[in-house]
Amino acid sequence: RNKLGAIVEARLAQVSSEMRTQMQGKGTSVDKYFLELAAPSTDKISEEAFCRRVQALLGEAYRAEQISMMCKHIEDGGICRRRFQGFLQQYFAVVKGIAITNDFAISTATTLRKAELDEIFELVAGPKIDESSGVTRMKGRSLVDGREGWITLMGNQGSCFLQEVEKPYFVCQADAPLEKEFKADGDAGSLRTVKADEVLELIEGPRKVELSPGLRVKGKAVSDGALGWFTVKDKNGTVFAEADIKYYSCTSSVAMTDNQDIKDCKVLRKLAVGELFTLEEGPIEETDAGVTRVKGKALKDDIVGWITTKGNAGTVYAEPSTKHFCVLKEVPLTKKFPSGDCGEEVRKLEKGEAVQGLEGPKEEVHAPEIRVRVKAVADGVEGWLTKTKANMKPWTPHYTCKVATPLHEGLAVEGATVVREAGAGEKFELLEGPTEHEGVLRMKAQSEKDDAVGFVTIRDKDGKRFFES
């Protein structure tokens, strides 16, 4: 039986290579290639459709019963999308540093760059043996940066440089924004929110992003005196607040008058050193008197009048405050300085609000972020995510039953026919999904114990988990 399996695997490798070459020649994706062959009603490639494509590619190289055996080896009863992807796409991880070159022949090839440890490559062509050196080589595409080139799979003394791995996927552990561009751009660049338990196919990455220092200020809202820290500029360069030049601070005691003309006015009151007012009009230079005047409103009592900011001898009486900020975008006012651990939110500072700076601006240094380009399995939406230990973990299609639960014939739980009970500790392989249905996360899966196929609940409406990958 093992010998027969090895023969089938070898033949499948040839068929996979031929299909991959055809797919690349058409410039199409594996999903589109799958849809060419799949029956729309079942979203599966039938045995007949698979046989027709193999015969069209390889002619009489294999008999119909041999092709039928290959099809069943991939998946009995028709090939689903995930199994077809696994058949057509092969991935290898670097286990020992090796060069990526521009050509198959090592003797004439130029090095493009070094492949890093654990870097993942998708097979593009090969593997095949370089007769002159005796090494096994393959053409691959790096998921880190999309670079294509030739790389040694195995040396002539049996040294292994790459090891085959499963197609890389992640599962979300917490909600996260899926963004259009590599550079994070907040809400403006968000495609949608990826939810916890969603499965994501890795398309590109991981790629490290060096972040600029952010700027945080401790301040007091002018409107209500609310105290806290707020972000002036974040790690992505987004500006939330800027210095507000309409706020003036008195550097010397100065009179506020009822009229612009300094020769024809009455004093309303004196402004003290450090007192603040907002600019209403000006500055206006009075050339005859040799002074600069502004119209302002005192923050202390809302009295409006004219103030001399610069006297005829050059004395400065008031100048724009360097401690006031105007909010450009809604931003949280928080208890603590670190934006990643900012404590309780005092309230939101709204666009147009004025805040008096009490401390800072202080630089906040951020560790580099890891960005990955992914495709959501649920709806095919592609975008970039920031990967952290908290929000994502590697996913495999192999699940373990944690709590005994029914294996159903259909996706809907209510009224579904029970195939049998899935027992605690039993292993299943996902075939379709995971799919959210009426608040319940479900998947179509096959038992490793007896090949029983059906739908099971991964997580119910109350959040109780029955399966873990």
Short mmCIF file of C-alpha atoms in Angstrom, two decimals:
data_model
loop_
_atom_site.label_atom_id
_atom_site.label_comp_id
_atom_site.label_asym_id
_atom_site.label_seq_id
_atom_site.Cartn_x
_atom_site.Cartn_y
_atom_site.Cartn_z
CA ARG A 1 0.00 0.00 0.00
CA ASN A 2 2.85 2.42 0.84
CA LYS A 3 4.51 1.66 -2.49
CA LEU A 4 1.22 2.33 -4.30
CA GLY A 5 0.83 5.62 -2.42
CA ALA A 6 4.34 6.69 -3.40
CA ILE A 7 3.57 5.98 -7.07
CA VAL A 8 0.35 8.02 -6.88
CA GLU A 9 2.20 10.88 -5.16
CA ALA A 10 4.85 10.93 -7.89
CA ARG A 11 2.21 11.03 -10.62
CA LEU A 12 0.32 13.77 -8.79
CA ALA A 13 3.52 15.82 -8.61
CA GLN A 14 3.76 15.68 -12.41
CA VAL A 15 0.10 16.61 -12.86
CA SER A 16 0.44 19.44 -10.33
CA SER A 17 3.49 20.76 -12.21
CA GLU A 18 1.65 20.68 -15.57
CA MET A 19 -1.41 22.43 -14.14
CA ARG A 20 0.77 25.03 -12.41
CA THR A 21 2.58 25.74 -15.69
CA GLN A 22 -0.73 26.15 -17.51
CA MET A 23 -2.07 28.43 -14.77
CA GLN A 24 1.05 30.62 -14.90
CA GLY A 25 0.89 30.71 -18.71
CA LYS A 26 -2.64 32.05 -18.49
CA GLY A 27 -1.58 34.58 -15.86
CA THR A 28 -4.46 33.53 -13.65
CA SER A 29 -4.78 32.86 -9.91
CA VAL A 30 -5.31 29.48 -8.30
CA ASP A 31 -8.85 30.54 -7.31
CA LYS A 32 -9.76 31.41 -10.90
CA TYR A 33 -8.15 28.20 -12.16
CA PHE A 34 -10.25 26.27 -9.65
CA LEU A 35 -13.44 27.97 -10.88
CA GLU A 36 -12.63 26.93 -14.47
CA LEU A 37 -12.92 23.32 -13.39
CA ALA A 38 -15.45 23.41 -10.56
CA ALA A 39 -19.18 22.84 -10.86
CA PRO A 40 -20.91 26.06 -9.70
CA SER A 41 -23.64 24.14 -7.88
CA THR A 42 -21.24 22.22 -5.62
CA ASP A 43 -18.09 24.42 -5.61
CA LYS A 44 -16.12 21.22 -6.21
CA ILE A 45 -14.12 19.77 -9.09
CA SER A 46 -15.78 16.54 -10.15
CA GLU A 47 -13.75 13.44 -10.99
CA GLU A 48 -14.86 13.76 -14.62
CA ALA A 49 -13.71 17.43 -14.87
CA PHE A 50 -10.36 16.56 -13.29
CA CYS A 51 -9.85 13.63 -15.71
CA ARG A 52 -10.67 15.80 -18.73
CA ARG A 53 -8.13 18.46 -17.72
CA VAL A 54 -5.35 15.92 -17.01
CA GLN A 55 -5.95 14.15 -20.35
CA ALA A 56 -5.90 17.51 -22.15
CA LEU A 57 -2.55 18.32 -20.56
CA LEU A 58 -0.85 14.91 -20.70
CA GLY A 59 -2.65 13.11 -23.50
CA GLU A 60 -2.43 9.33 -23.16
CA ALA A 61 0.31 9.37 -20.50
CA TYR A 62 -2.15 7.98 -17.92
CA ARG A 63 -5.20 5.72 -18.23
CA ALA A 64 -8.57 6.96 -17.03
CA GLU A 65 -8.52 4.65 -13.98
CA GLN A 66 -5.08 6.01 -12.98
CA ILE A 67 -6.33 9.60 -13.17
CA SER A 68 -9.42 8.57 -11.19
CA MET A 69 -7.16 7.14 -8.47
CA MET A 70 -5.19 10.41 -8.37
CA CYS A 71 -8.40 12.41 -8.01
CA LYS A 72 -9.60 10.23 -5.12
CA HIS A 73 -6.18 10.56 -3.50
CA ILE A 74 -6.62 14.36 -3.41
CA GLU A 75 -10.21 14.08 -2.17
CA ASP A 76 -12.84 11.41 -2.65
CA GLY A 77 -16.20 12.59 -3.99
CA GLY A 78 -14.86 15.69 -5.72
CA ILE A 79 -12.08 18.17 -4.92
CA CYS A 80 -12.94 21.19 -2.75
CA ARG A 81 -11.20 24.55 -3.08
CA ARG A 82 -8.88 24.13 -0.11
CA ARG A 83 -7.71 20.64 -1.15
CA PHE A 84 -7.15 21.86 -4.73
CA GLN A 85 -5.07 24.78 -3.45
CA GLY A 86 -3.00 22.35 -1.40
CA PHE A 87 -2.51 20.14 -4.46
CA LEU A 88 -1.51 22.96 -6.81
CA GLN A 89 0.47 25.18 -4.46
CA GLN A 90 3.57 24.00 -2.62
CA TYR A 91 5.46 25.96 0.00
CA PHE A 92 8.93 25.57 1.43
CA ALA A 93 10.57 27.12 4.48
CA VAL A 94 14.29 27.91 4.60
CA VAL A 95 16.01 25.75 7.23
CA LYS A 96 19.58 26.74 6.30
CA GLY A 97 20.72 30.05 4.76
CA ILE A 98 21.14 29.83 0.99
CA ALA A 99 21.39 32.24 -1.97
CA ILE A 100 18.56 33.12 -4.34
CA THR A 101 19.88 33.32 -7.91
CA ASN A 102 18.59 34.56 -11.25
CA ASP A 103 19.20 31.31 -13.15
CA PHE A 104 18.89 27.54 -12.68
CA ALA A 105 22.53 26.73 -13.45
CA ILE A 106 24.64 27.58 -10.42
CA SER A 107 27.82 27.96 -12.51
CA THR A 108 26.42 30.90 -14.50
CA ALA A 109 23.85 32.30 -12.07
CA THR A 110 24.04 35.67 -10.30
CA THR A 111 23.03 35.98 -6.66
CA LEU A 112 19.95 38.15 -6.12
CA ARG A 113 20.05 38.05 -2.31
CA LYS A 114 20.32 35.62 0.58
CA ALA A 115 17.25 33.68 1.71
CA GLU A 116 16.76 34.15 5.44
CA LEU A 117 16.08 31.40 7.97
CA ASP A 118 12.33 30.53 8.19
CA GLU A 119 11.56 32.58 5.04
CA ILE A 120 8.77 30.93 3.05
CA PHE A 121 8.81 30.37 -0.72
CA GLU A 122 5.99 29.30 -3.02
CA LEU A 123 7.05 26.80 -5.67
CA VAL A 124 6.97 28.30 -9.18
CA ALA A 125 8.90 25.68 -11.18
CA GLY A 126 10.78 22.44 -10.50
CA PRO A 127 12.19 20.92 -8.37
CA LYS A 128 14.82 19.46 -10.72
CA ILE A 129 18.41 18.27 -10.46
CA ASP A 130 21.32 20.32 -11.81
CA GLU A 131 23.29 17.57 -13.52
CA SER A 132 26.58 19.48 -13.42
CA SER A 133 26.54 19.95 -9.64
CA GLY A 134 24.15 17.25 -8.46
CA VAL A 135 22.02 19.63 -6.40
CA THR A 136 18.22 19.82 -6.46
CA ARG A 137 16.95 23.27 -7.41
CA MET A 138 13.55 24.97 -7.59
CA LYS A 139 12.24 28.30 -8.75
CA GLY A 140 10.33 30.02 -6.00
CA ARG A 141 8.60 33.24 -5.04
CA SER A 142 9.38 34.68 -1.62
CA LEU A 143 6.32 35.62 0.41
CA VAL A 144 8.37 38.28 2.22
CA ASP A 145 8.95 40.55 -0.79
CA GLY A 146 7.61 38.71 -3.86
CA ARG A 147 11.16 38.17 -5.23
CA GLU A 148 11.37 35.24 -7.67
CA GLY A 149 14.52 33.24 -8.24
CA TRP A 150 16.21 29.85 -8.18
CA ILE A 151 17.17 28.29 -4.87
CA THR A 152 18.78 25.03 -3.81
CA LEU A 153 16.41 22.62 -2.16
CA MET A 154 18.98 19.91 -1.42
CA GLY A 155 22.76 19.77 -1.77
CA ASN A 156 24.71 17.03 -3.55
CA GLN A 157 25.67 15.49 -0.17
CA GLY A 158 22.07 15.41 1.04
CA SER A 159 22.14 18.71 2.98
CA CYS A 160 18.61 20.11 3.25
CA PHE A 161 18.21 23.86 2.71
CA LEU A 162 14.41 24.04 2.30
CA GLN A 163 11.70 21.94 3.88
CA GLU A 164 8.17 21.59 2.57
CA VAL A 165 5.54 23.17 4.81
CA GLU A 166 1.79 23.62 4.69
CA LYS A 167 0.32 26.65 2.96
CA PRO A 168 0.61 29.45 5.56
CA TYR A 169 -2.59 30.67 7.18
CA PHE A 170 -3.45 32.66 10.28
CA VAL A 171 -6.50 32.80 12.49
CA CYS A 172 -7.56 36.04 14.17
CA GLN A 173 -7.75 36.04 17.95
CA ALA A 174 -9.06 39.60 18.21
CA ASP A 175 -10.75 42.12 15.89
CA ALA A 176 -8.27 44.00 13.70
CA PRO A 177 -8.51 46.52 10.80
CA LEU A 178 -7.80 45.12 7.33
CA GLU A 179 -6.17 47.98 5.41
CA LYS A 180 -5.78 48.72 1.71
CA GLU A 181 -2.13 49.80 1.72
CA PHE A 182 1.07 48.47 3.29
CA LYS A 183 1.47 51.68 5.27
CA ALA A 184 -1.22 51.86 7.93
CA ASP A 185 -3.53 54.85 7.38
CA GLY A 186 -6.10 54.57 10.17
CA ASP A 187 -9.82 54.56 9.36
CA ALA A 188 -9.25 56.22 5.97
CA GLY A 189 -7.45 53.17 4.60
CA SER A 190 -9.55 50.47 6.27
CA LEU A 191 -11.30 47.92 4.04
CA ARG A 192 -13.17 46.25 6.90
CA THR A 193 -12.63 44.80 10.35
CA VAL A 194 -11.43 41.22 10.52
CA LYS A 195 -13.26 39.41 13.31
CA ALA A 196 -11.97 36.94 15.87
CA ASP A 197 -11.87 33.34 14.50
CA GLU A 198 -11.62 34.48 10.86
CA VAL A 199 -9.10 32.47 8.83
CA LEU A 200 -6.63 34.43 6.70
CA GLU A 201 -4.43 33.20 3.86
CA LEU A 202 -0.93 34.72 3.84
CA ILE A 203 -0.26 36.43 0.50
CA GLU A 204 2.82 38.52 1.33
CA GLY A 205 5.04 39.10 4.33
CA PRO A 206 5.84 39.18 7.16
CA ARG A 207 7.51 42.56 6.58
CA LYS A 208 9.01 44.72 9.31
CA VAL A 209 8.01 48.40 9.46
CA GLU A 210 10.23 50.90 11.26
CA LEU A 211 7.99 53.47 12.93
CA SER A 212 8.57 57.17 13.55
CA PRO A 213 8.41 58.36 17.16
CA GLY A 214 5.00 59.64 18.18
CA LEU A 215 4.36 62.87 20.10
CA ARG A 216 2.18 62.96 23.24
CA VAL A 217 1.16 65.99 25.31
CA LYS A 218 -0.37 66.26 28.75
CA GLY A 219 -2.97 68.95 28.55
CA LYS A 220 -6.08 70.66 29.91
CA ALA A 221 -9.11 71.13 27.68
CA VAL A 222 -9.97 74.84 27.52
CA SER A 223 -13.73 74.15 27.41
CA ASP A 224 -14.13 72.13 30.61
CA GLY A 225 -10.68 71.73 32.20
CA ALA A 226 -10.52 67.98 31.51
CA LEU A 227 -6.97 66.72 32.16
CA GLY A 228 -5.04 63.94 30.41
CA TRP A 229 -2.61 62.85 27.71
CA PHE A 230 -3.37 63.10 24.00
CA THR A 231 -1.55 62.25 20.78
CA VAL A 232 -0.30 65.17 18.70
CA LYS A 233 1.30 62.91 16.04
CA ASP A 234 1.08 59.10 15.99
CA LYS A 235 3.61 56.45 14.93
CA ASN A 236 2.30 56.49 11.34
CA GLY A 237 2.78 60.26 10.98
CA THR A 238 -0.93 61.12 11.33
CA VAL A 239 -1.30 64.58 12.93
CA PHE A 240 -4.15 64.91 15.43
CA ALA A 241 -3.35 68.37 16.84
CA GLU A 242 -1.15 71.34 16.05
CA ALA A 243 0.05 74.46 17.80
CA ASP A 244 -2.80 76.97 17.93
CA ILE A 245 -1.50 80.46 17.12
CA LYS A 246 -4.82 82.15 17.93
CA TYR A 247 -3.96 81.83 21.62
CA TYR A 248 -1.78 84.64 22.97
CA SER A 249 0.03 84.84 26.28
CA CYS A 250 0.95 88.17 27.95
CA THR A 251 4.70 88.49 28.52
CA SER A 252 4.27 91.87 30.28
CA SER A 253 1.37 93.59 31.94
CA VAL A 254 -0.57 95.41 29.24
CA ALA A 255 -3.80 97.41 28.88
CA MET A 256 -6.88 96.18 27.03
CA THR A 257 -8.71 99.13 25.42
CA ASP A 258 -12.07 99.67 23.79
CA ASN A 259 -10.71 100.99 20.50
CA GLN A 260 -7.97 100.13 18.01
CA ASP A 261 -6.66 103.72 17.87
CA ILE A 262 -4.24 103.94 20.77
CA LYS A 263 -4.60 107.75 20.80
CA ASP A 264 -8.40 107.61 21.09
CA CYS A 265 -9.36 104.77 23.43
CA LYS A 266 -10.33 103.90 26.99
CA VAL A 267 -8.72 101.20 29.13
CA LEU A 268 -11.11 98.35 29.89
CA ARG A 269 -8.71 96.63 32.27
CA LYS A 270 -5.12 95.49 32.68
CA LEU A 271 -4.00 92.03 31.52
CA ALA A 272 -1.51 90.36 33.87
CA VAL A 273 1.71 88.58 32.94
CA GLY A 274 0.84 85.06 31.78
CA GLU A 275 -2.82 85.89 31.15
CA LEU A 276 -4.29 84.35 28.01
CA PHE A 277 -6.54 85.76 25.32
CA THR A 278 -7.72 84.53 21.92
CA LEU A 279 -7.09 86.45 18.73
CA GLU A 280 -10.22 88.01 17.25
CA GLU A 281 -8.67 90.38 14.70
CA GLY A 282 -5.20 91.44 13.55
CA PRO A 283 -2.30 91.83 14.08
CA ILE A 284 -2.46 95.40 12.74
CA GLU A 285 0.55 97.68 12.57
CA GLU A 286 -0.21 101.30 13.48
CA THR A 287 2.55 103.03 11.56
CA ASP A 288 1.93 106.49 13.08
CA ALA A 289 2.27 105.20 16.64
CA GLY A 290 4.84 102.56 15.72
CA VAL A 291 2.97 99.77 17.57
CA THR A 292 1.33 96.44 16.67
CA ARG A 293 -2.21 95.87 17.94
CA VAL A 294 -4.63 92.93 18.01
CA LYS A 295 -8.23 92.52 19.01
CA GLY A 296 -8.62 89.73 21.55
CA LYS A 297 -10.97 88.08 24.04
CA ALA A 298 -9.66 87.42 27.54
CA LEU A 299 -10.09 83.81 28.63
CA LYS A 300 -10.51 84.92 32.25
CA ASP A 301 -13.72 86.95 31.81
CA ASP A 302 -14.53 87.02 28.06
CA ILE A 303 -13.94 90.80 27.85
CA VAL A 304 -13.12 91.80 24.26
CA GLY A 305 -10.78 94.66 23.46
CA TRP A 306 -7.61 95.88 21.77
CA ILE A 307 -4.15 94.96 23.05
CA THR A 308 -0.69 96.16 22.09
CA THR A 309 1.49 93.14 21.36
CA LYS A 310 4.59 95.14 20.41
CA GLY A 311 5.45 98.67 21.55
CA ASN A 312 7.20 101.44 19.62
CA ALA A 313 10.49 100.66 21.39
CA GLY A 314 10.28 96.99 20.39
CA THR A 315 8.97 95.74 23.74
CA VAL A 316 6.87 92.56 23.33
CA TYR A 317 3.77 92.58 25.53
CA ALA A 318 2.04 89.46 24.18
CA GLU A 319 2.93 86.65 21.79
CA PRO A 320 1.34 83.50 20.37
CA SER A 321 1.27 80.77 23.01
CA THR A 322 3.48 77.74 22.37
CA LYS A 323 1.47 75.73 24.87
CA HIS A 324 -1.90 75.66 23.15
CA PHE A 325 -3.07 73.13 20.60
CA CYS A 326 -5.97 72.93 18.21
CA VAL A 327 -7.42 69.43 17.70
CA LEU A 328 -7.53 68.52 13.98
CA LYS A 329 -9.00 65.01 14.36
CA GLU A 330 -10.95 63.40 17.17
CA VAL A 331 -8.45 61.92 19.61
CA PRO A 332 -8.76 60.27 23.06
CA LEU A 333 -7.72 62.14 26.20
CA THR A 334 -6.30 59.45 28.50
CA LYS A 335 -4.96 59.06 32.04
CA LYS A 336 -1.48 57.74 31.18
CA PHE A 337 1.33 58.70 28.81
CA PRO A 338 1.97 55.41 26.86
CA SER A 339 -0.47 55.17 23.95
CA GLY A 340 -0.27 51.36 24.11
CA ASP A 341 -1.16 51.33 27.81
CA CYS A 342 -2.93 54.62 28.24
CA GLY A 343 -5.24 53.70 31.10
CA GLU A 344 -8.77 55.03 31.45
CA GLU A 345 -10.09 57.34 28.75
CA VAL A 346 -11.12 60.71 30.23
CA ARG A 347 -13.12 61.64 27.14
CA LYS A 348 -12.71 62.27 23.42
CA LEU A 349 -11.22 65.58 22.29
CA GLU A 350 -13.29 66.74 19.33
CA LYS A 351 -12.15 68.44 16.14
CA GLY A 352 -11.71 72.18 16.70
CA GLU A 353 -11.20 71.94 20.47
CA ALA A 354 -8.43 73.91 22.14
CA VAL A 355 -6.13 72.28 24.68
CA GLN A 356 -3.55 73.95 26.89
CA GLY A 357 -0.32 71.95 27.06
CA LEU A 358 0.93 71.28 30.58
CA GLU A 359 3.71 68.81 29.81
CA GLY A 360 5.48 67.84 26.61
CA PRO A 361 5.36 67.31 23.69
CA LYS A 362 7.19 64.09 24.65
CA GLU A 363 8.51 61.61 22.10
CA GLU A 364 7.12 58.10 22.30
CA VAL A 365 9.38 55.47 20.72
CA HIS A 366 7.65 52.46 19.14
CA ALA A 367 9.03 49.02 18.40
CA PRO A 368 8.89 47.99 14.70
CA GLU A 369 5.60 46.51 13.53
CA ILE A 370 5.12 43.34 11.51
CA ARG A 371 2.79 43.75 8.53
CA VAL A 372 1.26 40.91 6.50
CA ARG A 373 -0.85 40.96 3.35
CA VAL A 374 -3.65 38.44 3.71
CA LYS A 375 -6.82 37.23 2.04
CA ALA A 376 -9.87 36.57 4.17
CA VAL A 377 -11.10 33.04 3.46
CA ALA A 378 -14.70 34.04 4.23
CA ASP A 379 -15.12 36.65 1.45
CA GLY A 380 -11.82 36.85 -0.48
CA VAL A 381 -11.08 40.45 0.57
CA GLU A 382 -7.32 41.16 0.44
CA GLY A 383 -5.47 43.71 2.53
CA TRP A 384 -2.74 44.45 5.05
CA LEU A 385 -2.80 43.72 8.78
CA THR A 386 -0.47 44.48 11.63
CA LYS A 387 0.46 41.10 13.10
CA THR A 388 0.91 40.79 16.86
CA LYS A 389 1.00 37.86 19.27
CA ALA A 390 -2.32 39.05 20.66
CA ASN A 391 -4.33 39.34 17.44
CA MET A 392 -3.10 36.49 15.19
CA LYS A 393 -1.67 33.00 15.43
CA PRO A 394 -0.75 30.35 12.81
CA TRP A 395 -3.69 28.25 11.67
CA THR A 396 -3.89 24.73 10.30
CA PRO A 397 -6.95 22.92 8.94
CA HIS A 398 -6.53 20.21 11.57
CA TYR A 399 -8.92 20.59 14.51
CA THR A 400 -9.31 18.75 17.79
CA CYS A 401 -12.74 18.28 19.36
CA LYS A 402 -12.70 19.69 22.91
CA VAL A 403 -16.30 18.96 23.87
CA ALA A 404 -18.47 16.18 22.39
CA THR A 405 -20.84 17.66 19.79
CA PRO A 406 -23.03 16.39 16.91
CA LEU A 407 -21.69 15.97 13.36
CA HIS A 408 -24.51 17.24 11.10
CA GLU A 409 -25.32 16.73 7.43
CA GLY A 410 -26.06 20.43 6.80
CA LEU A 411 -24.69 23.85 7.72
CA ALA A 412 -27.77 24.96 9.70
CA VAL A 413 -27.94 23.50 13.20
CA GLU A 414 -31.69 23.61 13.59
CA GLY A 415 -33.41 20.62 12.03
CA ALA A 416 -30.13 19.13 10.73
CA THR A 417 -29.72 15.36 10.49
CA VAL A 418 -27.07 14.00 12.84
CA VAL A 419 -24.41 11.83 11.15
CA ARG A 420 -22.92 10.81 14.51
CA GLU A 421 -21.37 12.41 17.57
CA ALA A 422 -17.87 13.85 17.42
CA GLY A 423 -16.07 12.74 20.58
CA ALA A 424 -13.76 14.80 22.78
CA GLY A 425 -10.17 14.42 21.59
CA GLU A 426 -11.19 13.33 18.08
CA LYS A 427 -9.22 14.85 15.18
CA PHE A 428 -10.91 16.45 12.16
CA GLU A 429 -9.66 18.13 8.98
CA LEU A 430 -11.50 21.21 7.75
CA LEU A 431 -12.92 20.90 4.24
CA GLU A 432 -15.01 24.10 4.02
CA GLY A 433 -15.35 27.21 6.16
CA PRO A 434 -15.19 28.31 8.88
CA THR A 435 -18.58 29.94 8.23
CA GLU A 436 -20.60 32.17 10.54
CA HIS A 437 -24.24 31.03 10.39
CA GLU A 438 -26.87 32.65 12.59
CA GLY A 439 -24.24 33.58 15.17
CA VAL A 440 -22.68 30.10 15.24
CA LEU A 441 -19.24 29.41 13.75
CA ARG A 442 -19.44 26.18 11.71
CA MET A 443 -17.17 24.15 9.45
CA LYS A 444 -17.47 21.18 7.16
CA ALA A 445 -14.89 18.65 8.28
CA GLN A 446 -13.73 15.06 7.87
CA SER A 447 -12.87 12.79 10.77
CA GLU A 448 -9.39 11.28 10.71
CA LYS A 449 -10.77 8.25 12.59
CA ASP A 450 -13.35 6.96 10.10
CA ASP A 451 -13.50 9.57 7.27
CA ALA A 452 -16.99 10.64 8.37
CA VAL A 453 -17.88 14.01 6.81
CA GLY A 454 -20.26 16.62 8.13
CA PHE A 455 -20.73 20.04 9.70
CA VAL A 456 -19.69 20.76 13.29
CA THR A 457 -19.85 23.79 15.57
CA ILE A 458 -16.52 25.45 16.36
CA ARG A 459 -18.07 28.15 18.58
CA ASP A 460 -21.71 28.59 19.61
CA LYS A 461 -23.72 31.80 20.10
CA ASP A 462 -22.59 32.10 23.71
CA GLY A 463 -18.91 31.82 22.80
CA LYS A 464 -18.50 28.24 24.02
CA ARG A 465 -15.80 26.45 21.96
CA PHE A 466 -16.13 22.88 20.76
CA PHE A 467 -13.10 22.72 18.44
CA GLU A 468 -9.60 24.23 18.43
CA SER A 469 -7.09 24.22 15.55
#
